[in-house]
XYZ file of C-alpha atoms in Angstrom:
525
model
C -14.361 -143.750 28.219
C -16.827 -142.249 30.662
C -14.542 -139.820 31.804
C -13.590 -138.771 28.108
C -16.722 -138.197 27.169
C -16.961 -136.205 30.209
C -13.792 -133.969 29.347
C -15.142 -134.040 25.733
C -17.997 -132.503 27.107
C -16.644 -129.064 28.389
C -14.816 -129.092 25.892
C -17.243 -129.045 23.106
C -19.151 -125.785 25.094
C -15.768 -124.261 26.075
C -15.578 -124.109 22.385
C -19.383 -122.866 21.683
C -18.915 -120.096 24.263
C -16.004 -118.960 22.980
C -17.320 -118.349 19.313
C -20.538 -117.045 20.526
C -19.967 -113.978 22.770
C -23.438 -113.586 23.256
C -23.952 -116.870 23.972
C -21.416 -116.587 26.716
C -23.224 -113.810 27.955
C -26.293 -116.057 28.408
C -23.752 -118.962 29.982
C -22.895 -116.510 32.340
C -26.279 -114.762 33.462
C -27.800 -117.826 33.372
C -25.219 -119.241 36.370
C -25.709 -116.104 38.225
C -29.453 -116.483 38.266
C -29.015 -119.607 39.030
C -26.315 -119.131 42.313
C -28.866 -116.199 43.487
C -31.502 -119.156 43.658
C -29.453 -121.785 45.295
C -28.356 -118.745 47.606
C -31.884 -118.204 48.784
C -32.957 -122.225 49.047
C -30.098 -122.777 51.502
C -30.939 -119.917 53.418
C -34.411 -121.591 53.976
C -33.082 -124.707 54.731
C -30.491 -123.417 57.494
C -33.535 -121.688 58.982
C -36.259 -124.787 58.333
C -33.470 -127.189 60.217
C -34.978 -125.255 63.472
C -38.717 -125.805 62.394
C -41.101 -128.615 63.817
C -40.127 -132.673 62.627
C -43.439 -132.336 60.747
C -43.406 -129.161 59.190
C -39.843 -129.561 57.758
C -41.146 -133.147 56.437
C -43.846 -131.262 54.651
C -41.926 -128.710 52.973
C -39.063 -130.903 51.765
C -40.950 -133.278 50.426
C -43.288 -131.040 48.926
C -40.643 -129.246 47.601
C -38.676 -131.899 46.085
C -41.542 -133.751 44.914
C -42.221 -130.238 42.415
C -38.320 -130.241 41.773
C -38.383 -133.896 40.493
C -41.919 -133.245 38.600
C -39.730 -130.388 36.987
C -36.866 -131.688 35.932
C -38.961 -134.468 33.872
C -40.714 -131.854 32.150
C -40.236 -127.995 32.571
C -36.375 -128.798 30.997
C -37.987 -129.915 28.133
C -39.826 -126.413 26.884
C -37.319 -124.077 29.577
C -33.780 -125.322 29.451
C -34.109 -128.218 27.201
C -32.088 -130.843 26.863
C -28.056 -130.306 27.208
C -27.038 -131.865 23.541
C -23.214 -130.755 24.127
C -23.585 -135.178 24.264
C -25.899 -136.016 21.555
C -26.548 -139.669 21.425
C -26.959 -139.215 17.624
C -23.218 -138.524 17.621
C -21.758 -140.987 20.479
C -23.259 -143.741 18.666
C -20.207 -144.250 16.630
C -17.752 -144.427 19.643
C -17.228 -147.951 20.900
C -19.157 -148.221 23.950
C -22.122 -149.757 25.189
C -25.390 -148.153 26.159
C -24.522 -148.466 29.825
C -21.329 -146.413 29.945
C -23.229 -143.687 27.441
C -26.181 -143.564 29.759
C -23.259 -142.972 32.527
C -21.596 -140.362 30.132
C -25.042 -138.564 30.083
C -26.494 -138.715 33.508
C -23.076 -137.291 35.077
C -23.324 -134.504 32.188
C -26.277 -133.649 33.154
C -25.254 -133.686 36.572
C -22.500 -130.927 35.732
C -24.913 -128.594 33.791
C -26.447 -125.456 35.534
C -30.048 -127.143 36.017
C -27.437 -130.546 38.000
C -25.517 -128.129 39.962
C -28.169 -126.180 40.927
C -30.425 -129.560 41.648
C -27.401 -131.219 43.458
C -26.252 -128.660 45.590
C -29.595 -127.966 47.097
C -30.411 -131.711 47.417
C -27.221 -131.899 49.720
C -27.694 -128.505 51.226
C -31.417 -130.220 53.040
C -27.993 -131.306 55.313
C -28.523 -128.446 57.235
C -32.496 -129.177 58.119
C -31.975 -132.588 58.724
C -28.570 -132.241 60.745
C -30.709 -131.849 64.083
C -31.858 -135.448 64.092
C -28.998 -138.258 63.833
C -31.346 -140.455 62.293
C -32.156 -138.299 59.535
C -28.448 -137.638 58.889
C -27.673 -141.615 58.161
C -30.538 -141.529 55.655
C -29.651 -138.692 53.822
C -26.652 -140.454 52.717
C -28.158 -143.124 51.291
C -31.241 -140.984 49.746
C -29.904 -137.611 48.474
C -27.780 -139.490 45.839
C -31.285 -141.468 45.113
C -33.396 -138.192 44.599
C -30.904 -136.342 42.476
C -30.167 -139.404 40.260
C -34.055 -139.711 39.833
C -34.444 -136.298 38.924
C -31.891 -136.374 36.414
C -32.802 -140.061 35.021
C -36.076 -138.808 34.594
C -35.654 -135.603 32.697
C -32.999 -138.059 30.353
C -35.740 -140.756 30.035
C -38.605 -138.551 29.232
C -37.303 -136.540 26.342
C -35.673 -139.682 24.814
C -38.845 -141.308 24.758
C -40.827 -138.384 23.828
C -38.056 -137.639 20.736
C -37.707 -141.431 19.631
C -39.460 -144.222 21.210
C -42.121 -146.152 19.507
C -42.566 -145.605 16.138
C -41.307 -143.752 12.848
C -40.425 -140.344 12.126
C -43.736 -139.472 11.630
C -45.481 -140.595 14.884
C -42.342 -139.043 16.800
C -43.477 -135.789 14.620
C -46.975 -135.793 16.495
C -45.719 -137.042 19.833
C -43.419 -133.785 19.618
C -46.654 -132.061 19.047
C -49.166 -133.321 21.352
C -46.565 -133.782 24.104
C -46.976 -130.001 24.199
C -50.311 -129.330 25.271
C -50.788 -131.274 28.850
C -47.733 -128.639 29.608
C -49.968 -125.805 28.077
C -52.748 -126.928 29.882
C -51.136 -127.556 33.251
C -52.942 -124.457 35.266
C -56.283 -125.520 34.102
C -55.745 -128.992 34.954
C -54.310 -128.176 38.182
C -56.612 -125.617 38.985
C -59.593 -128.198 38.362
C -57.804 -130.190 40.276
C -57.618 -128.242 43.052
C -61.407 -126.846 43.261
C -62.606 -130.517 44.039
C -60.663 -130.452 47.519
C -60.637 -127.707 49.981
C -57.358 -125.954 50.058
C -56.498 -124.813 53.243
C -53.393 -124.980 55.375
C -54.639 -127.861 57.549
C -55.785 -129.970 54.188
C -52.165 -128.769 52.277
C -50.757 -130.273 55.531
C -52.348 -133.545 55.446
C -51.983 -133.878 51.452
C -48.193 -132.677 51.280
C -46.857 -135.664 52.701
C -48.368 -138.597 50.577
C -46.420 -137.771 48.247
C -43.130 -139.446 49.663
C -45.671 -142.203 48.743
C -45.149 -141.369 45.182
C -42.016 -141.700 42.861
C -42.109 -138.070 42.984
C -41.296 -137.459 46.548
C -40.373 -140.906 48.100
C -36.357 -140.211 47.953
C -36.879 -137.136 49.560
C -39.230 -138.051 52.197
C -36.702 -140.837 53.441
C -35.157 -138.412 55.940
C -37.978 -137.080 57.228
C -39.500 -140.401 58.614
C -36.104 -141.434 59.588
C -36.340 -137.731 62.080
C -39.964 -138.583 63.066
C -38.874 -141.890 64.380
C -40.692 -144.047 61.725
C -37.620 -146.622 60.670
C -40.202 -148.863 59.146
C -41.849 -145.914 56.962
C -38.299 -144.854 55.687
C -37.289 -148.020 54.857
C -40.436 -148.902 52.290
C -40.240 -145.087 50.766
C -36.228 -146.326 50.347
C -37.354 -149.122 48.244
C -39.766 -147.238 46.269
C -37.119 -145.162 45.459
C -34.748 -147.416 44.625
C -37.518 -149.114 42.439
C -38.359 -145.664 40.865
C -34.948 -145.200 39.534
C -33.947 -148.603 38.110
C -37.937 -148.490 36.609
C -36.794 -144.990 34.990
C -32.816 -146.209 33.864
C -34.459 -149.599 32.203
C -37.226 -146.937 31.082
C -34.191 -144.360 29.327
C -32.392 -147.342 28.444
C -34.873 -149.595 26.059
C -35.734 -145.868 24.284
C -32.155 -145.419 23.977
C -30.958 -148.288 22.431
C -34.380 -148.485 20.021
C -33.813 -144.763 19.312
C -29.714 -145.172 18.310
C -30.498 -148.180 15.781
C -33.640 -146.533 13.740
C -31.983 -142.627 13.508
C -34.349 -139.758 13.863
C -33.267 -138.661 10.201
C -33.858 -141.680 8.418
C -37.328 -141.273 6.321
C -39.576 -142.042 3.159
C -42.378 -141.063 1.622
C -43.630 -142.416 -1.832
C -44.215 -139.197 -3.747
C -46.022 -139.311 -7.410
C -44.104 -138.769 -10.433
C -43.922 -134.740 -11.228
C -45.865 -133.651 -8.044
C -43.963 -130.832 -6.553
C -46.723 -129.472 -4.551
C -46.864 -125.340 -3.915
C -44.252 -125.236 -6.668
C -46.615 -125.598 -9.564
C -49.590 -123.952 -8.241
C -47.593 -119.977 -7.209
C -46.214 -117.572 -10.236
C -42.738 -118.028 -10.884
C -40.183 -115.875 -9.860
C -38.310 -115.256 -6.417
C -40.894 -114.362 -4.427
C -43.244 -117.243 -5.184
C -40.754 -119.302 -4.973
C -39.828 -118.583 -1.558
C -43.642 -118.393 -0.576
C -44.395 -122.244 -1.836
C -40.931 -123.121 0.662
C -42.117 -121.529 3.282
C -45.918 -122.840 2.766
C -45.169 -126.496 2.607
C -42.946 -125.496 5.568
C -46.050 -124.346 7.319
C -48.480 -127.306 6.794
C -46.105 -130.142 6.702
C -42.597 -129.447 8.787
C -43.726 -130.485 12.688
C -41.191 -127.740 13.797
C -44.124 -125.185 12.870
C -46.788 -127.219 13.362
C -45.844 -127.302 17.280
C -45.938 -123.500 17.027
C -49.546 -123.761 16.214
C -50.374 -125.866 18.711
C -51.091 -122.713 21.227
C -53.884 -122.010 18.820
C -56.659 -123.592 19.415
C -56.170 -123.687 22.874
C -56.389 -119.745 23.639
C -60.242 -119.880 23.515
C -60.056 -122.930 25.855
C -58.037 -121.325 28.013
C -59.879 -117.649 28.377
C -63.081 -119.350 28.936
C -61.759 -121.504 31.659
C -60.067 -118.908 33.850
C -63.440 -116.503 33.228
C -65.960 -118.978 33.672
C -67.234 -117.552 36.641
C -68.012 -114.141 34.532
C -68.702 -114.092 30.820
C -66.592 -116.089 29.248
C -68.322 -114.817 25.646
C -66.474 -111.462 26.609
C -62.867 -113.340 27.495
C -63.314 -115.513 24.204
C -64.226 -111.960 22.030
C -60.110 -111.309 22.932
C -59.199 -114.611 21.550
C -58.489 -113.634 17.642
C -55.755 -110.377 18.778
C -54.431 -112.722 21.636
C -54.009 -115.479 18.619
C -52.497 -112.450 16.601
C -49.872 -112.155 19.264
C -48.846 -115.716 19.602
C -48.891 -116.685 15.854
C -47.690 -113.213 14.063
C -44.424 -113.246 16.653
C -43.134 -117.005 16.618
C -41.401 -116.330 12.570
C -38.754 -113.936 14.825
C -35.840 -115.987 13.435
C -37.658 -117.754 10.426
C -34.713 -118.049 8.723
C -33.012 -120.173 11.258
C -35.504 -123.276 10.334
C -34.104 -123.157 7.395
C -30.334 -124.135 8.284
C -27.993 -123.990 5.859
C -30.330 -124.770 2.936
C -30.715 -121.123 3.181
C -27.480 -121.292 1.036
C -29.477 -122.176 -1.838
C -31.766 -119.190 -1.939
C -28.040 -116.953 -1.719
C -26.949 -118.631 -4.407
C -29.503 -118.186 -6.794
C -29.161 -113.932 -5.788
C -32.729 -113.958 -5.083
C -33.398 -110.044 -3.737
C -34.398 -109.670 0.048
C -37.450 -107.983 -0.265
C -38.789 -110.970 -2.452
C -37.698 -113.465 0.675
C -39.477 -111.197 3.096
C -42.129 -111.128 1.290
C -42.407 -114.470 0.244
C -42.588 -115.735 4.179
C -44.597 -113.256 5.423
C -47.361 -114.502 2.493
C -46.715 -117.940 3.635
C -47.255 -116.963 7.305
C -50.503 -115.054 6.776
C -51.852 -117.776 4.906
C -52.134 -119.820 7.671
C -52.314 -117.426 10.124
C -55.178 -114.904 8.614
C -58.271 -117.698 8.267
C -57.477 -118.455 12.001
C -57.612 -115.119 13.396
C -60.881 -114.516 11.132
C -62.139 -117.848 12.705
C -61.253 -116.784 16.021
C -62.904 -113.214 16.265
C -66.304 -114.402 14.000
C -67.267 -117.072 16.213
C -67.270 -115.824 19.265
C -69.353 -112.682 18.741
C -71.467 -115.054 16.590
C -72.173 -116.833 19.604
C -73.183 -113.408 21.692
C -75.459 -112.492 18.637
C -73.407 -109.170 18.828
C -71.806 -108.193 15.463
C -71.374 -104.410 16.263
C -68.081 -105.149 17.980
C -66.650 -107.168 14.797
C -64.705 -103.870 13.074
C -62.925 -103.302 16.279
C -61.785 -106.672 17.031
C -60.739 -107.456 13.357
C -58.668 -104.335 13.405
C -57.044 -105.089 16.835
C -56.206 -108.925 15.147
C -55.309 -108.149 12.190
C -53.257 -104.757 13.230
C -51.478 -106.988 15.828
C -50.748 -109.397 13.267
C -49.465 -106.980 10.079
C -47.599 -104.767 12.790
C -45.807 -108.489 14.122
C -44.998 -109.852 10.615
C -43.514 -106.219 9.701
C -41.192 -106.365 13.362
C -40.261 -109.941 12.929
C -39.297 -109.065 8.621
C -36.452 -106.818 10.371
C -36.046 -109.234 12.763
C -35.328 -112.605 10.992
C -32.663 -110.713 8.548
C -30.480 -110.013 11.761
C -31.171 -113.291 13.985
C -30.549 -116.976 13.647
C -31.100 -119.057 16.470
C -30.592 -122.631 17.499
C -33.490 -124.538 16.648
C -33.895 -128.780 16.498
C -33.239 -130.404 12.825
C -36.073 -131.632 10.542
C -37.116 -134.845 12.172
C -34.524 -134.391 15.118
C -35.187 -134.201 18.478
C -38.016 -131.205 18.944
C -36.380 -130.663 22.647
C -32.723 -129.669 21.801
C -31.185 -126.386 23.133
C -27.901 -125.343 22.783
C -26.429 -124.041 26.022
C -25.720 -120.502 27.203
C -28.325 -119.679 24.546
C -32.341 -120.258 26.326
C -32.202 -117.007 28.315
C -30.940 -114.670 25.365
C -33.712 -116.112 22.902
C -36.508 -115.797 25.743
C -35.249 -112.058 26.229
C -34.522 -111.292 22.392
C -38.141 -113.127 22.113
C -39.401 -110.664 25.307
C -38.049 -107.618 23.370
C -39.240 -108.056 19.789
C -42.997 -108.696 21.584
C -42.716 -105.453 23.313
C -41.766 -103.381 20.416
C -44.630 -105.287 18.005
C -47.067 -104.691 21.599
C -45.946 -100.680 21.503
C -46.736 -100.272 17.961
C -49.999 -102.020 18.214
C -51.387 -99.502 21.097
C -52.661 -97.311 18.877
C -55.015 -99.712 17.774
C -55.489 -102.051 20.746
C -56.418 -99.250 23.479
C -59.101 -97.503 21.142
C -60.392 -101.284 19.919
C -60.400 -102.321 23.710
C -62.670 -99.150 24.376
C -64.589 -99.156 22.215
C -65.493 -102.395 23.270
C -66.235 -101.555 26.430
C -68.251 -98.897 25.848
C -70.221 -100.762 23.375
C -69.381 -97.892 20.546
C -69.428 -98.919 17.206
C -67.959 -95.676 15.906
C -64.647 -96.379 17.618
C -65.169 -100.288 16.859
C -64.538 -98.887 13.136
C -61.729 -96.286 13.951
C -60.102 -98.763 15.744
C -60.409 -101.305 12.647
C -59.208 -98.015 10.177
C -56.416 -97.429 12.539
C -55.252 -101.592 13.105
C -55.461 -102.126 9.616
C -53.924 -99.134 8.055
C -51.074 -98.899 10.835
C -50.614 -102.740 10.475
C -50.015 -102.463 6.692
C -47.380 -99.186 6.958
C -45.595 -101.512 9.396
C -45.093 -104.408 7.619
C -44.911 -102.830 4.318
C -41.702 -101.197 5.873
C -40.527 -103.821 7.720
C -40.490 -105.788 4.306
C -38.708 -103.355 3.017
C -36.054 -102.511 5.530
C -35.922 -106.506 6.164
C -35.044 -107.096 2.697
C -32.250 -104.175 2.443
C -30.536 -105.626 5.592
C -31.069 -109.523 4.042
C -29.361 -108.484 0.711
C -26.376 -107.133 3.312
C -26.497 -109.876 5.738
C -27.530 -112.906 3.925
C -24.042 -114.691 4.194
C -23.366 -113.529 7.172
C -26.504 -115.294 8.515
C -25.668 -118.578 6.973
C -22.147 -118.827 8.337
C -24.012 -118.770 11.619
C -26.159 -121.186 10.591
C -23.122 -123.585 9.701
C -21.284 -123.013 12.889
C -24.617 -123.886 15.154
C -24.949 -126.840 12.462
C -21.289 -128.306 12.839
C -21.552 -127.342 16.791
């Protein structure tokens, strides 16, 4: 069964790669990127095999200790999880949990992230090849630090996606399991200010952690080299320990998360309440503006695109707290513009195939564009006010407020008008309402974080205008071009997206179906 799961497997993204040529194209540059890598890490270990016992210790371990740490979480926001083998749909072949759990890690193990993973965990052959000992214990511990890596990426996003309550508290895990990863430099960084970093203290830190589940697989070989049998042998067992800790870990989410499904849900609702509906005018364009509200303050999908939000500010004033942070946290409302005006790129696509609906019905383009980019800006206009008020409330300095509304608020017009053209001409993968917030299809992450790249540039470029006179006069404390650059933001903000609603809705009336036969293949992939 394992095995035809296995074949199952390439076939299912044989088959998405060969509908999706631009997927492909992803597949493809994605492997190369990832061979010139592995190219480079076994040219360092060839070379480190002729280092000092000690020093090659220190850099495997340290090394493999961040390549476990990553594959537990970085996957999860980077690559995501490979869902050519959903559990959702193996539940219904007759197996146990074991063998799918088998089925999963050794797909895993065949992706790009596995290869990559597994050939460099074998390649530390050629450091450790100068010391026989070493050699005998990297048999019995490579195996042991690439299943860990892999377990551990498996057993974090299953019980991130589905262990331990409802739908709803798996909603705000999704959420909140998003800002520790946002947060990771500061916390690192304050981290690192309480201890002395130097080569001699990175040298004496490094190697505690083969102490840790992180690191103790890899550090196996490395004691066995130094001579220290008794050291391997107890960072062998907390290996060992790690990975059957992490497999009962993956396995008790598992089996909770295959017999409650993510979809299942209810919520009493009151007789004849149909929320936005009643309280927007009638007509196509309201109608599409109380869908895409309710989206925005109840569907967890957007809510996790907020999440960035409020931590901007946090984040300016902790990387210029040794300055003036009250000048770092002044750039927080355009910097919010940025993050929150670009993320409805593809809005359409969160819409799946219910999109079908709002075909049907012949509803005109320019009232969907519209309609969104309404729904958008009310969420998103209060907090970039909020987030360019308070700040220069705090300095006592209101001179600068023209300039930095018109930076914000040109950012955000010129990125709703960009992402209107946008969103009629690209549907991407995105997880299911309620489904697992960590799904990616593969062959598609790098051609969404470069179409994503792209459409930021072109909404950046058309906000210069705006953001280099704002920015001066900032600087220069001038409140006459504080105002131009406010005239300029807003006025060149509105032209944008008034044409890009425009221009969006012509191509939307053209390539409406087209868009939602896409979003039925990526449904029934």
């Amino acid at each position: 069964m394992v095995a035809t799961l296995l074949r199952l497997r390439f076939r299912v993204l044989g088959n998405q790669l060969a509908r999706s040529p631009w997927q492909l194209v992803g597949f493809i540059l994605g492997a190369l990127y990832g061979a010139v890598v592995l190219t480079g890490i076994i040219a360092g270990l060839v070379a480190l095999g002729f280092a000092d016992v000690r020093l090659a210790g220190i850099v495997v371990v340290g090394a493999g200790s961040l390549v476990t740490l990553g594959w537990a979480l970085i996957p999860l926001v980077a690559f995501g999880v490979d869902t050519t083998l959903d559990p959702d749909r193996l539940v219904v072949f007759p197996m146990t949990t074991t063998r799918m759990m088998v089925a999963l890690t050794l797909a895993a193990v065949c992706g790009i992230p596995g290869i990559i993973t597994s050939v460099a965990a074998v390649a530390t052959i050629a450091t450790w090849a100068h010391w026989p000992a070493a050699v005998l214990a990297w048999l019995v511990s490579t195996p042991l630090a690439i299943l860990t890596a892999v377990v551990a990426s498996r057993a974090v996003a299953t019980v991130a996606s589905g262990f331990g309550g409802g739908r709803r508290f798996r909603e705000v895990a999704g959420i909140l399991v998003f800002i520790p990863l946002i947060l990771a430099g500061p916390i690192i960084a304050g981290i690192a200010t309480g201890v002395t970093v130097n080569a001699d203290t990175l040298a004496e830190l490094l190697p505690l952690l083969g102490w840790t589940p992180l690191g103790a697989a890899w550090a196996v070989p490395a004691d066995a080299a130094a001579g220290d049998l008794p050291a391997a042998a107890a960072k062998l067992l907390i290996a060992l320990a790690t990975l059957a800790a992490l497999w009962l870990l993956w396995r008790a989410s598992l089996a909770r998360s295959l017999v409650r499904p993510r979809l299942a849900s209810a919520a009493a609702v009151r007789a004849g309440s149909i929320g936005w509906f009643g309280r927007v005018p009638t007509g196509a364009a309201g109608a599409v503006f109380a869908r895409a509200v309710t989206y925005w303050t109840r569907d967890p999908r957007y809510l996790r695109q907020l999440i960035a939000v409020p931590l901007v500010p946090v984040l300016l004033w902790f990387y210029a707290r040794g300055g003036d942070p009250l000048v770092a946290l002044a750039f927080s409302a355009p910097i919010i513009a940025f993050i929150i005006g670009i993320v409805v790129y593809a809005d359409i696509s969160y819409d799946g195939t219910a999109f079908g609906t709002e075909i049907a019905t012949g509803a005109p383009g320019r009232a969907d564009r519209l309609g969104r980019t309404l729904a958008a800006a009310t969420v998103a206009v209060p907090l970039v006010l909020l987030a360019a008020i308070l700040p220069l409330a705090l300095a006592g300095d209101w001179t600068q407020l023209p300039g930095i509304l018109g930076m914000a608020l040109g950012i955000l017009f010129t990125c709703y008008g960009v992402c209107a053209v946008t969103s009629a001409q690209l549907v991407v993968p995105v997880p299911g309402s309620g489904d697992n917030p960590f799904k990616r299809v593969p062959g598609t992450t790098f051609l969404q974080g470069m179409a994503f790249f792209g459409i930021w540039l072109v909404a950046l470029a058309l906000s210069a205008p705006a953001l280099i006179i704002g920015v001066a006069g900032y600087f220069m404390q001038s409140p006459a071009l504080s105002w131009i650059a406010f005239a300029i933001g807003i006025a060149f903000g509105a032209a944008v997206l008034v044409a890009g609603i425009l221009i969006g809705g012509r191509m939307l009336d053209r390539s409406g179906p087209v868009l939602l036969a896409r979003l039925k293949a990526m449904k029934n992939a």
